[in-house]
Coordinates of C-alpha atoms in Angstrom, one line a residue:
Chain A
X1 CA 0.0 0.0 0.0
X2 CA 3.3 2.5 0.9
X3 CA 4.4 1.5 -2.6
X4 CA 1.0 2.6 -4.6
X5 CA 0.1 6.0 -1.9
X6 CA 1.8 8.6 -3.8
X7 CA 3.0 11.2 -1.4
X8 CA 2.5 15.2 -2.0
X9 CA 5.5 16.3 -2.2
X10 CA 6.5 14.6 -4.6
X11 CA 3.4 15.4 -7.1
X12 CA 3.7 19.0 -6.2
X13 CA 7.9 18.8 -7.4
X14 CA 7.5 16.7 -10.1
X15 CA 4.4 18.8 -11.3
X16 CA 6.3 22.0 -10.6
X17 CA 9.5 20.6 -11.9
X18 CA 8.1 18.8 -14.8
X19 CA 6.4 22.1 -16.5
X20 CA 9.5 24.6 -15.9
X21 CA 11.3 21.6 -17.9
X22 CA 8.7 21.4 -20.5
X23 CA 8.7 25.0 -20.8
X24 CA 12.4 25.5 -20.6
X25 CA 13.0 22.6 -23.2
X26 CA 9.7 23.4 -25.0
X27 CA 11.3 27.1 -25.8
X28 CA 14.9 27.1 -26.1
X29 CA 15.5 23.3 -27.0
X30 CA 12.7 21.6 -29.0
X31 CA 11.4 24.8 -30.9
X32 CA 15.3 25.8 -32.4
X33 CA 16.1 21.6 -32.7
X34 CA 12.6 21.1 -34.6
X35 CA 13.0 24.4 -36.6
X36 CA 16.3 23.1 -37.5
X37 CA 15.5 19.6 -38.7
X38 CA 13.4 20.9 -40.3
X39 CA 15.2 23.6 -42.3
X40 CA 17.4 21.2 -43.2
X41 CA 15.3 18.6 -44.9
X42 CA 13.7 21.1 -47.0
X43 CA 17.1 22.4 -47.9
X44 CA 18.1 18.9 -48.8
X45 CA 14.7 18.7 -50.5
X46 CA 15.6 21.6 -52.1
X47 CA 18.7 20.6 -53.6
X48 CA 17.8 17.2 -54.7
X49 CA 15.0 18.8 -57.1
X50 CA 17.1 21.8 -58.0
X51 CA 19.4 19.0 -59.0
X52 CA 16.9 17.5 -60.9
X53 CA 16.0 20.3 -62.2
X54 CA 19.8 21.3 -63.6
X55 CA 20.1 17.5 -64.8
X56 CA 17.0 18.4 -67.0
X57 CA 17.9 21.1 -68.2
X58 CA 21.3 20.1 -69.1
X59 CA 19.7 17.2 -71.3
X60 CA 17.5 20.0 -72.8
X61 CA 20.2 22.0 -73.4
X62 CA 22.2 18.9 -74.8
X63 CA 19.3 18.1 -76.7
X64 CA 19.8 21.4 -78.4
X65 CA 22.7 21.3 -79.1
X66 CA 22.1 18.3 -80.4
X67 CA 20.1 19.7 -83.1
X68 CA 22.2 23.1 -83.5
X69 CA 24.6 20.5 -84.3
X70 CA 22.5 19.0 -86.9
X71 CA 21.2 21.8 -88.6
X72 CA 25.1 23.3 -88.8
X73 CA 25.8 19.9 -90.5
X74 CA 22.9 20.0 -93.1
X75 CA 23.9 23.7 -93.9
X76 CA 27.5 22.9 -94.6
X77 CA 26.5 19.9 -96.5
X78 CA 23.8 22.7 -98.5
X79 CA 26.5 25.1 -98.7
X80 CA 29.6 22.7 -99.8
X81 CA 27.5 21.2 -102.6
X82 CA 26.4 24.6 -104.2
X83 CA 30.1 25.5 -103.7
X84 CA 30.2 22.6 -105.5
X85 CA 28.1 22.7 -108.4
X86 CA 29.1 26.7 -108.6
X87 CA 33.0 25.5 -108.8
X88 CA 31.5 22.7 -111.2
X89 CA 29.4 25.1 -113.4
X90 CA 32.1 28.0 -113.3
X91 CA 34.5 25.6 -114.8
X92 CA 32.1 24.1 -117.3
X93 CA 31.5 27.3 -118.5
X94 CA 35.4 28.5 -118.2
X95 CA 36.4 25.2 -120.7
X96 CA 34.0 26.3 -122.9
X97 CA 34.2 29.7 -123.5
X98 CA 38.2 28.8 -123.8
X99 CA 37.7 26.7 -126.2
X100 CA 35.6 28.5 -128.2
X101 CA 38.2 31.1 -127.3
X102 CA 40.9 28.1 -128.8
X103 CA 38.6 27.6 -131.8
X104 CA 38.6 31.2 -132.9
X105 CA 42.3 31.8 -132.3
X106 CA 43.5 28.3 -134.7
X107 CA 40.8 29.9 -137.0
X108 CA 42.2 33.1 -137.1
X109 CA 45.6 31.5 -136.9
X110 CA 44.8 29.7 -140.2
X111 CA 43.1 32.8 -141.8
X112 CA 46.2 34.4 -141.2
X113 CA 48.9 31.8 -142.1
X114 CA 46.5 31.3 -145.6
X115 CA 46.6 35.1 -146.3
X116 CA 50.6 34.6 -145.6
X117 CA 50.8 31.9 -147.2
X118 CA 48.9 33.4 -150.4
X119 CA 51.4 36.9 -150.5
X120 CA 54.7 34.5 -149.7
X121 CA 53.4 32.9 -153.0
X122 CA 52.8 35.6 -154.9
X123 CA 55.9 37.4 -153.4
X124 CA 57.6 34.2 -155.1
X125 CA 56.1 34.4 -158.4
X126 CA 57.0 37.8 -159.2
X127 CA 60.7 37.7 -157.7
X128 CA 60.7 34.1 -159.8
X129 CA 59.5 36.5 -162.9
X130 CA 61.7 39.5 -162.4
X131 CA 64.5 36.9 -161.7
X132 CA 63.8 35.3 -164.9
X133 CA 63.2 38.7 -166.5
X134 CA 66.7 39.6 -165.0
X135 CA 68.1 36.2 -166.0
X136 CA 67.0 36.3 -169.1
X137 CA 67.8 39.8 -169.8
X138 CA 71.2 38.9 -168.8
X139 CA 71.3 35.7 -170.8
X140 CA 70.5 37.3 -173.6
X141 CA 72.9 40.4 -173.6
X142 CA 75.4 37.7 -173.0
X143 CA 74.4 35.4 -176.1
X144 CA 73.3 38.2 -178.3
X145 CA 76.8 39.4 -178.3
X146 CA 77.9 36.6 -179.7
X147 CA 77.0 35.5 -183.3
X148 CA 77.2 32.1 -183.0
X149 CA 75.5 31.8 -179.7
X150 CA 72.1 33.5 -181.4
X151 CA 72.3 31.4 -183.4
X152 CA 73.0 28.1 -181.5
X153 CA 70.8 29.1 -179.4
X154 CA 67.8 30.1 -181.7
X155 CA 68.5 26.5 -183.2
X156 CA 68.1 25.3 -179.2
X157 CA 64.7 26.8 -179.4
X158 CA 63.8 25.7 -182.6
X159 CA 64.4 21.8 -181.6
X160 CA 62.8 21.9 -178.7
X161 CA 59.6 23.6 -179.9
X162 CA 59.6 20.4 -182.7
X163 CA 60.0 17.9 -179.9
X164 CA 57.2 19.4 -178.2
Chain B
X1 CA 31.6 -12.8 8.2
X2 CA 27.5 -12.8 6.9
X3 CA 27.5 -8.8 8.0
X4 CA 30.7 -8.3 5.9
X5 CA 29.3 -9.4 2.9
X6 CA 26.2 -7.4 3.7
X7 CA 28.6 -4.4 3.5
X8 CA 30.6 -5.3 0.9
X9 CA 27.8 -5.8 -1.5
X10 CA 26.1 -2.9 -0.2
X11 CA 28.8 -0.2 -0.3
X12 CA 29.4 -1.8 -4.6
X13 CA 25.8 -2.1 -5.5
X14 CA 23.0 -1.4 -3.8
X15 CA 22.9 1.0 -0.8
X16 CA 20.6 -0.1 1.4
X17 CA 21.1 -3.7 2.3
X18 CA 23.0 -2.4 5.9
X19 CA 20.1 -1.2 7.3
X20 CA 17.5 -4.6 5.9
X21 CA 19.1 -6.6 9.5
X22 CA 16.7 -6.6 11.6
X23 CA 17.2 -6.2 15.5
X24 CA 18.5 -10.2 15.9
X25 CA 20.8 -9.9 12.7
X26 CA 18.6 -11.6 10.8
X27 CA 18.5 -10.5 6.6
X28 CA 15.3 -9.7 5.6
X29 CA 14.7 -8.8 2.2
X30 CA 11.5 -7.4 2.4
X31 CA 12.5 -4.6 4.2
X32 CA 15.5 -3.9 2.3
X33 CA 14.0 -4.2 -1.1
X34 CA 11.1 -1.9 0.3
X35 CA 13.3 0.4 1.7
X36 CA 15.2 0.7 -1.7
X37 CA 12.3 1.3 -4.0
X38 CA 10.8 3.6 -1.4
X39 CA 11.6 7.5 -1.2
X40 CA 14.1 8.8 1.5
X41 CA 15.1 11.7 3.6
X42 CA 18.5 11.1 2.6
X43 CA 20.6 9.9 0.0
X44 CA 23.1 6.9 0.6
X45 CA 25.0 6.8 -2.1
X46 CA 27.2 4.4 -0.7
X47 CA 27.9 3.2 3.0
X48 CA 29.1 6.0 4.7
X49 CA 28.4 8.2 1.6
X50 CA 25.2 9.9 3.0
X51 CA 23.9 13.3 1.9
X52 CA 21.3 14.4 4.2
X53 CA 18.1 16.4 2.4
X54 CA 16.4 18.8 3.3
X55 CA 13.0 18.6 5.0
X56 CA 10.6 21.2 4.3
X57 CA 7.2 20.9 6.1
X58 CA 4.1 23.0 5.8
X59 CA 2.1 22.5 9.0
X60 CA -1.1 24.0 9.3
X61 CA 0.1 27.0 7.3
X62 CA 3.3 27.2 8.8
X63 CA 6.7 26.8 7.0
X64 CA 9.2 24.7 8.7
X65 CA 12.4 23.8 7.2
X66 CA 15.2 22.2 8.4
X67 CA 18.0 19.1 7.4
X68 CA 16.7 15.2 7.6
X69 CA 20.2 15.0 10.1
X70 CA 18.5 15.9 12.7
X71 CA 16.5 12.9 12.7
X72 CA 19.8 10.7 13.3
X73 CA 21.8 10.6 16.3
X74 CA 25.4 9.7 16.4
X75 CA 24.8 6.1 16.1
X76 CA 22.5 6.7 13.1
X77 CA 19.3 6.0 15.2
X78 CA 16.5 7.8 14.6
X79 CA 15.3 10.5 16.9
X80 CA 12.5 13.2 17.0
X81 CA 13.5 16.4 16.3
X82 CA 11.3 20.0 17.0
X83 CA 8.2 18.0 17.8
X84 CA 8.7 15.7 14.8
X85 CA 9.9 12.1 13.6
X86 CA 10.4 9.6 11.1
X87 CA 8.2 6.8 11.3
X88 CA 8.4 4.3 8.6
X89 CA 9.7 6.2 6.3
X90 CA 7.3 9.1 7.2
X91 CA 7.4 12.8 8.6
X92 CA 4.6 12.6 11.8
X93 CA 4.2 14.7 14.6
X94 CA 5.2 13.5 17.7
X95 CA 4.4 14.6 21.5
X96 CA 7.4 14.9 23.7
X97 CA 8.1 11.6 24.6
X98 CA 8.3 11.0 21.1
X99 CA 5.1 8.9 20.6
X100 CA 3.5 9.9 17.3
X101 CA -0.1 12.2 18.0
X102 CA -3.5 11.1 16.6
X103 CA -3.9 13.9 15.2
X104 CA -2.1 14.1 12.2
X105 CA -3.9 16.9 10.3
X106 CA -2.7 20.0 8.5
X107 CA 0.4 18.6 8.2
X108 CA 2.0 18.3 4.6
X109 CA 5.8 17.0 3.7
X110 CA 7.5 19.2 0.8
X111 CA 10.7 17.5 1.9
X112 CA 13.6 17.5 -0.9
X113 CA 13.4 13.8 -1.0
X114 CA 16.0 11.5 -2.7
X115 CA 13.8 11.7 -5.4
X116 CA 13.0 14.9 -5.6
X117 CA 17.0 15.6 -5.5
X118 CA 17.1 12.7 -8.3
X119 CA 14.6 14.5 -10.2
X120 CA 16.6 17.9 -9.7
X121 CA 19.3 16.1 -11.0
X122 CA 18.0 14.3 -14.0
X123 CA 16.1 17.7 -15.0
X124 CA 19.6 19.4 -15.1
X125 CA 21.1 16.4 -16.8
X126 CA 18.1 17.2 -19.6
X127 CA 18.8 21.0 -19.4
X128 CA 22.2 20.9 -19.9
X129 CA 22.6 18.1 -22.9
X130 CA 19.7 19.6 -24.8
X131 CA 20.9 23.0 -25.2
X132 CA 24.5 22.3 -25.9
X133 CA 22.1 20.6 -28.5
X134 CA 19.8 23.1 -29.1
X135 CA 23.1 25.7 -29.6
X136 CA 24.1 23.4 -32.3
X137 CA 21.6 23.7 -34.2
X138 CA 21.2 27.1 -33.7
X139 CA 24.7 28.0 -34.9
X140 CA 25.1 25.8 -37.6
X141 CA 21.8 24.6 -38.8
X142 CA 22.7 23.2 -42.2
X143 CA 26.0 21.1 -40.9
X144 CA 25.8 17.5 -40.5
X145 CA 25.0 16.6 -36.7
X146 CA 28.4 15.6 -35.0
X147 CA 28.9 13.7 -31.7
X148 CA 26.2 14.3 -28.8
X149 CA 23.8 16.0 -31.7
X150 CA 24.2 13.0 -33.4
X151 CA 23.0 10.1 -31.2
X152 CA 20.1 12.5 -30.1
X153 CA 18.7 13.4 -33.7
X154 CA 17.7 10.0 -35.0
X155 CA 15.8 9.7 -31.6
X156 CA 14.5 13.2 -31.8
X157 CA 13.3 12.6 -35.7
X158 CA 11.5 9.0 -34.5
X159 CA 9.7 10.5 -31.8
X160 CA 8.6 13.1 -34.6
X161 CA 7.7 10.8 -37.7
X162 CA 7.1 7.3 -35.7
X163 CA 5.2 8.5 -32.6
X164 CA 3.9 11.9 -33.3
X165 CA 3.2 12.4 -37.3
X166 CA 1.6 8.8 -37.5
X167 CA -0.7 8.9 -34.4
X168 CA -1.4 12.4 -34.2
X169 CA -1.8 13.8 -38.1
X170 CA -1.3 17.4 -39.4
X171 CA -1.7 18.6 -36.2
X172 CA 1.4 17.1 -34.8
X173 CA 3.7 20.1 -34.5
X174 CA 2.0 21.4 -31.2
X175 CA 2.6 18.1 -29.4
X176 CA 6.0 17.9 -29.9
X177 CA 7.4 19.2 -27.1
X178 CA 5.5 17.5 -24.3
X179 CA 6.1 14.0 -26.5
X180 CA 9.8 15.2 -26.5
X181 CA 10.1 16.0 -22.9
X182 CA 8.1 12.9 -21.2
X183 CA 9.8 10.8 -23.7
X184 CA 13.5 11.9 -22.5
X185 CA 12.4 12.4 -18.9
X186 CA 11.3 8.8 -18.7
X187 CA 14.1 7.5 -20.5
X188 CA 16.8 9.5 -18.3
X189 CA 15.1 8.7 -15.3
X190 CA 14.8 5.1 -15.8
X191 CA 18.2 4.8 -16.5
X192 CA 19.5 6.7 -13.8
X193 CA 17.3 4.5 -11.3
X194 CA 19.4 1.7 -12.6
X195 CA 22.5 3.4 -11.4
X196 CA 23.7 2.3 -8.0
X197 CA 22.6 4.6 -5.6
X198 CA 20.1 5.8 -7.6
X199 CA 16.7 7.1 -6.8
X200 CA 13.8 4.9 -8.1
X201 CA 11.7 8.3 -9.4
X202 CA 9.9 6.3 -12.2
X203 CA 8.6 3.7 -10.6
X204 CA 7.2 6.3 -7.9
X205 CA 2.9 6.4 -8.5
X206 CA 3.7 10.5 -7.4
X207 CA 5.8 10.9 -10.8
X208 CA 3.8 8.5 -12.9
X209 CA 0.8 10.3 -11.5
X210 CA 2.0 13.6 -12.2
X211 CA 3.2 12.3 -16.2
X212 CA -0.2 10.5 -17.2
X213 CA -2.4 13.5 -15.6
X214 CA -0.7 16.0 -17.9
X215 CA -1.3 13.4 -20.8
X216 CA -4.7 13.7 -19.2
X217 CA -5.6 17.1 -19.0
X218 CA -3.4 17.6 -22.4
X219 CA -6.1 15.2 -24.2
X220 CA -9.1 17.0 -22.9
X221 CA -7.9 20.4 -23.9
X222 CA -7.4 19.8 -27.1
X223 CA -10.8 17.6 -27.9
X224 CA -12.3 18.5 -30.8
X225 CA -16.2 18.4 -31.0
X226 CA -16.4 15.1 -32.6
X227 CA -14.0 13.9 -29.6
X228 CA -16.4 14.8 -26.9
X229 CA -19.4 14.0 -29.6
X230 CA -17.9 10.4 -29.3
X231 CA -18.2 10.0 -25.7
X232 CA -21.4 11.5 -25.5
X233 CA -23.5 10.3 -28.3
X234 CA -21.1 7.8 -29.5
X235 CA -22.1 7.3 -33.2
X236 CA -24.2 4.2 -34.1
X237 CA -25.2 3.4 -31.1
X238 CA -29.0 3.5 -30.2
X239 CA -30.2 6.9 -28.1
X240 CA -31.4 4.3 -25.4
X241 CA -27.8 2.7 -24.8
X242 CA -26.6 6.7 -23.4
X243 CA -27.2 6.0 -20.3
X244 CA -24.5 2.8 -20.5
X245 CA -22.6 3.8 -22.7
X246 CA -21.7 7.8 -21.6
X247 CA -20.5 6.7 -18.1
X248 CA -18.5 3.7 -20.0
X249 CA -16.8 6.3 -21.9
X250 CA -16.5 8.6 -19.2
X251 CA -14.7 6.0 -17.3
X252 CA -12.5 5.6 -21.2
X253 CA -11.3 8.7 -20.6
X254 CA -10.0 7.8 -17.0
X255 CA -8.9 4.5 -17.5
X256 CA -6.1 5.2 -20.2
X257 CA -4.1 7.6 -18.2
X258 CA -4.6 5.3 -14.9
X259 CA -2.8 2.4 -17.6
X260 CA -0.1 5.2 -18.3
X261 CA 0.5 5.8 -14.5
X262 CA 0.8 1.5 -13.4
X263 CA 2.5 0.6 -16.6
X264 CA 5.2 2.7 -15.9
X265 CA 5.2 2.6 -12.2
X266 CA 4.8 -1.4 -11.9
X267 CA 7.5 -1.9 -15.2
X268 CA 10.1 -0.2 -13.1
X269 CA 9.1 -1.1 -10.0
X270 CA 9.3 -4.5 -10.9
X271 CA 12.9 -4.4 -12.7
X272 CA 14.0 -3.4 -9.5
X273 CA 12.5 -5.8 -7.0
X274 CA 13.5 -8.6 -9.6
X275 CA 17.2 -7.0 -9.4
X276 CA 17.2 -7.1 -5.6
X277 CA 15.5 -10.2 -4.9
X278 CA 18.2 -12.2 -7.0
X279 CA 20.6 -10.4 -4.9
X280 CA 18.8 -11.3 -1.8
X281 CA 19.5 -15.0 -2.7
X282 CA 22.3 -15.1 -1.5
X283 CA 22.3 -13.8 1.7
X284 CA 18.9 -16.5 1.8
X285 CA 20.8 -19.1 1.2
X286 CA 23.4 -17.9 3.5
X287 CA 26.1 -19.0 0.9
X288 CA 28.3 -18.1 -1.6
X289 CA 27.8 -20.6 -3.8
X290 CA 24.5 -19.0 -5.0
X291 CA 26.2 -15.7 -5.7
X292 CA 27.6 -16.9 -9.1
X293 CA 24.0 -18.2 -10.6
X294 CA 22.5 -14.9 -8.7
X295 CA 25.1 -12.2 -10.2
X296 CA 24.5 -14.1 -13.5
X297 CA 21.1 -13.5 -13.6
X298 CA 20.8 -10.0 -12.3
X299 CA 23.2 -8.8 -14.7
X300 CA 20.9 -10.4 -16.9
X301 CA 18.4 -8.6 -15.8
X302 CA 20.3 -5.3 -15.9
X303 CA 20.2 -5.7 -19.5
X304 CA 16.4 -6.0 -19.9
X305 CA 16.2 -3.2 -17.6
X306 CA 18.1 -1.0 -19.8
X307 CA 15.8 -2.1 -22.7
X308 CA 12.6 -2.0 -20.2
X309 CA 14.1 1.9 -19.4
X310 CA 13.6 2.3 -23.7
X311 CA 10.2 0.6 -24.0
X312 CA 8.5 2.1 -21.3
X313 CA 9.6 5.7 -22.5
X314 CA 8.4 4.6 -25.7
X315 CA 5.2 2.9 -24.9
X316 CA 4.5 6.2 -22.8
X317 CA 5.4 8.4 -25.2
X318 CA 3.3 6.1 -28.0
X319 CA 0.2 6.0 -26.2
X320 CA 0.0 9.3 -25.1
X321 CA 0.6 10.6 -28.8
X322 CA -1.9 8.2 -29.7
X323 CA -4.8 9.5 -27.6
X324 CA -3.9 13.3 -28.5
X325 CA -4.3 11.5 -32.2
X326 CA -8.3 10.3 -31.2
X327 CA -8.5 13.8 -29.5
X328 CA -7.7 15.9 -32.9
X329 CA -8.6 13.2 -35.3
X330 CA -11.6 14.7 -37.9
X331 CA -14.3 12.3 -37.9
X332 CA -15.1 12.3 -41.5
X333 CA -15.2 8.7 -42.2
X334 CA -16.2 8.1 -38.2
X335 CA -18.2 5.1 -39.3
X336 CA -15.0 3.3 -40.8
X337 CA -13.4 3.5 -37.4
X338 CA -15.6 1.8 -35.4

């Protein structure tokens, strides 16, 4: 019965004691420790979707760049082939106009060796008929002054014309 | 050589097994374990280690204060002091040839008890570790918890997410620190009763008292209307049954704290007696022999004490958060409950 009388004292200390400690604890202990804790989960909450977040956006941005990439290929590939066919055309048109160019040069080249040729020719037929003017001439003054080289000569002439 | 072993084993465990010989020498473990769970004027911390409390007394309106000493004489008997004595463990008054009066009214015992100095100390202990927490936290919030900080946070965050958030709801935040404190009071305190020369304060019906009458009092402030609309017109039950069912439930409402106040008391209670009586043994059986099997199993029992000292600050803790959970819980589904 001692064991299950509890005694006033005690209920009036432990009561008295009891709610300063609550209040004590309840103010400058649980309130800053709970306020703490939980700071610092939402922090770390905080930070694990922020890093979720960044890990987005970095495949986002990677994903862009992705296609930047892509696009910057398909343009050089545009550009490189109308470089391409420009170079291509430029030098199609380049061989022909040079050899038209060619064509009209050896055709003027021909004209002019023809035309050349034609007054070299007739620069040789007269020098051959002054020469044989001159030649003759000379002949002649030669064998005229000599009787019997008129006539051997006329005789010459005379044969041959019969052979012919 | 019986009496030497009574003082050997008293001055290295347990302090009170000098005074358990009765006048003829005989052991009687009765008395001693009685006198070791009970409350005391002083505290013997070991044989010939005695600190002396203070006795306050309020008698009939009248202070009185003055050390438990002057009960004892030189030879440590007891003696009446200023018109009063100690009588089984009791202040009474007493006429002048010491014989206690009849009349024993108006007189009420404030004394500084060994537990009350226990308690003093064990509040102090509490102070002291959880601000150096508390100033942790304060000063470096976002740091990982280091030493002390560190075995008290995983306790601190169970208490809030195991016992609190699960039995109590949204409106957990408010309870917190009363789960908090009674939790780590009855977890200090039962391990410092385990101490030698400790003070058995939770297994004292004053403290016990004192803990489940706040859970009480606690629970019926913060009753919601469909709390009180449970006791009084509990829902699906016929209008005729009221005049069964409102005093059942009235006596509901009693009956859980009185479970809080014996669970704890008799669970530490009990550890102790259990602790004692195996050391009794051997000074019952008058021989050494037993004291191997006897240490054996009180160390034994030291161990399930320290886990009992968890539990019961855990079941406390658990049940109390658990019927400030029925006080706040919103009825909206009331009929799935029950």
């Amino acid at each position: 019965m001692e064991l299950v009388t509890p005694g006033i004292g005690l209920i009036f200390w432990q009561t008295v004691v009891f709610l300063l400690v609550l209040f004590l604890l309840g103010k400058f202990a649980w309130k800053p420790i709970m306020n703490a804790l939980q700071e610092r989960e939402s922090s770390i909450e905080n930070a694990l979707s922020a890093a979720e977040k960044a890990k987005l956006e970095m495949q986002a941005l990677k994903a862009d760049n992705e296609k930047l990439l892509a696009e910057a290929r398909l343009e050089r590939d545009k550009i490189l082939k109308e470089a391409t066919d420009a170079a291509n055309s430029i030098v199609e048109t380049a061989k022909q106009k040079a050899n038209e160019e060619g064509a009209r040069m050896i055709e003027q080249a021909r004209e002019s060796i023809e035309n050349e040729k034609r007054a070299a020719i007739t620069e040789v037929k007269n020098m051959a008929a002054s020469l044989s003017l001159q030649i003759a001439e000379q002949i002649l003054r030669k064998e005229l002054s000599d009787k019997n080289a008129q006539q051997a000569l006329a005789q010459e002439y005379i044969r041959e014309v019969t052979l012919n | 050589m019986k009496r030497l072993f009574v003082l050997l084993f008293s001055f290295l465990t347990l302090t009170a097994f000098a005074e358990a010989a009765s006048e003829d020498g005989k052991f009687e473990p009765g008395a001693m374990i009685t006198h070791h769970i009970a409350d005391d004027y002083t505290w013997h911390f070991a044989d010939g280690v005695v600190a002396y409390l203070p006795v306050i007394l309020v008698d009939n309106g009248e202070f009185q204060v003055f050390s438990s000493s002057n009960f004892y004489n030189e030879a440590h008997e007891l003696v009446p002091y200023n018109g009063y004595a100690l009588d089984h463990g009791h202040i009474v008054k007493v006429d002048a040839s010491g014989e206690p009066l009849a009349d024993q009214a108006g007189l009420y015992d404030f004394s500084i008890t060994k537990n009350v100095a226990s308690l003093f100390v064990s509040v102090a202990l509490m102070l002291v570790i959880f601000f150096v927490i508390a100033g942790r936290y304060k000063n470096n919030a976002k740091v990982a918890p280091r030493g002390i900080q560190s075995f008290f946070e995983p306790i601190i965050i169970f208490i809030r997410d195991e016992i609190a958030k699960a039995n109590i709801g949204p409106k957990y935040e408010r309870y917190m620190p009363y789960l908090l404190t009674v939790f780590f009071f009855i977890w200090f305190n039962n391990l410092l009763g385990l101490m030698p020369g400790g003070a058995n304060l939770t297994g004292n019906i004053a403290v016990t008292l004192v803990l489940a009458g706040l859970t009480l009092l606690i629970t019926l402030f913060s009753g919601n209307k469909n709390y009180w609309k449970h006791i009084v017109a509990t829902p699906g039950v016929p209008a005729w049954l009221a005049p069964i069912m409102i005093p059942v439930e009235l006596i509901g409402i009693l009956t859980k704290p009185f479970s809080l106040m014996v669970r704890l008391f008799a669970n530490i209670t009990a550890g102790h007696i259990i602790i004692l009586s195996l050391f009794s043994l051997i000074f019952i059986f008058e021989s050494l022999s037993v004291a191997p099997l006897s240490v054996a199993f009180s160390i034994f029992m030291m161990f399930l004490e320290l886990f009992v000292a968890l539990l019961q600050a855990y079941i406390f803790t658990l049940l109390s958060a658990m019927y400030f959970g029925g006080a706040v819980e919103e009825h909206d589904h009331a009929d799935e409950h029950h």
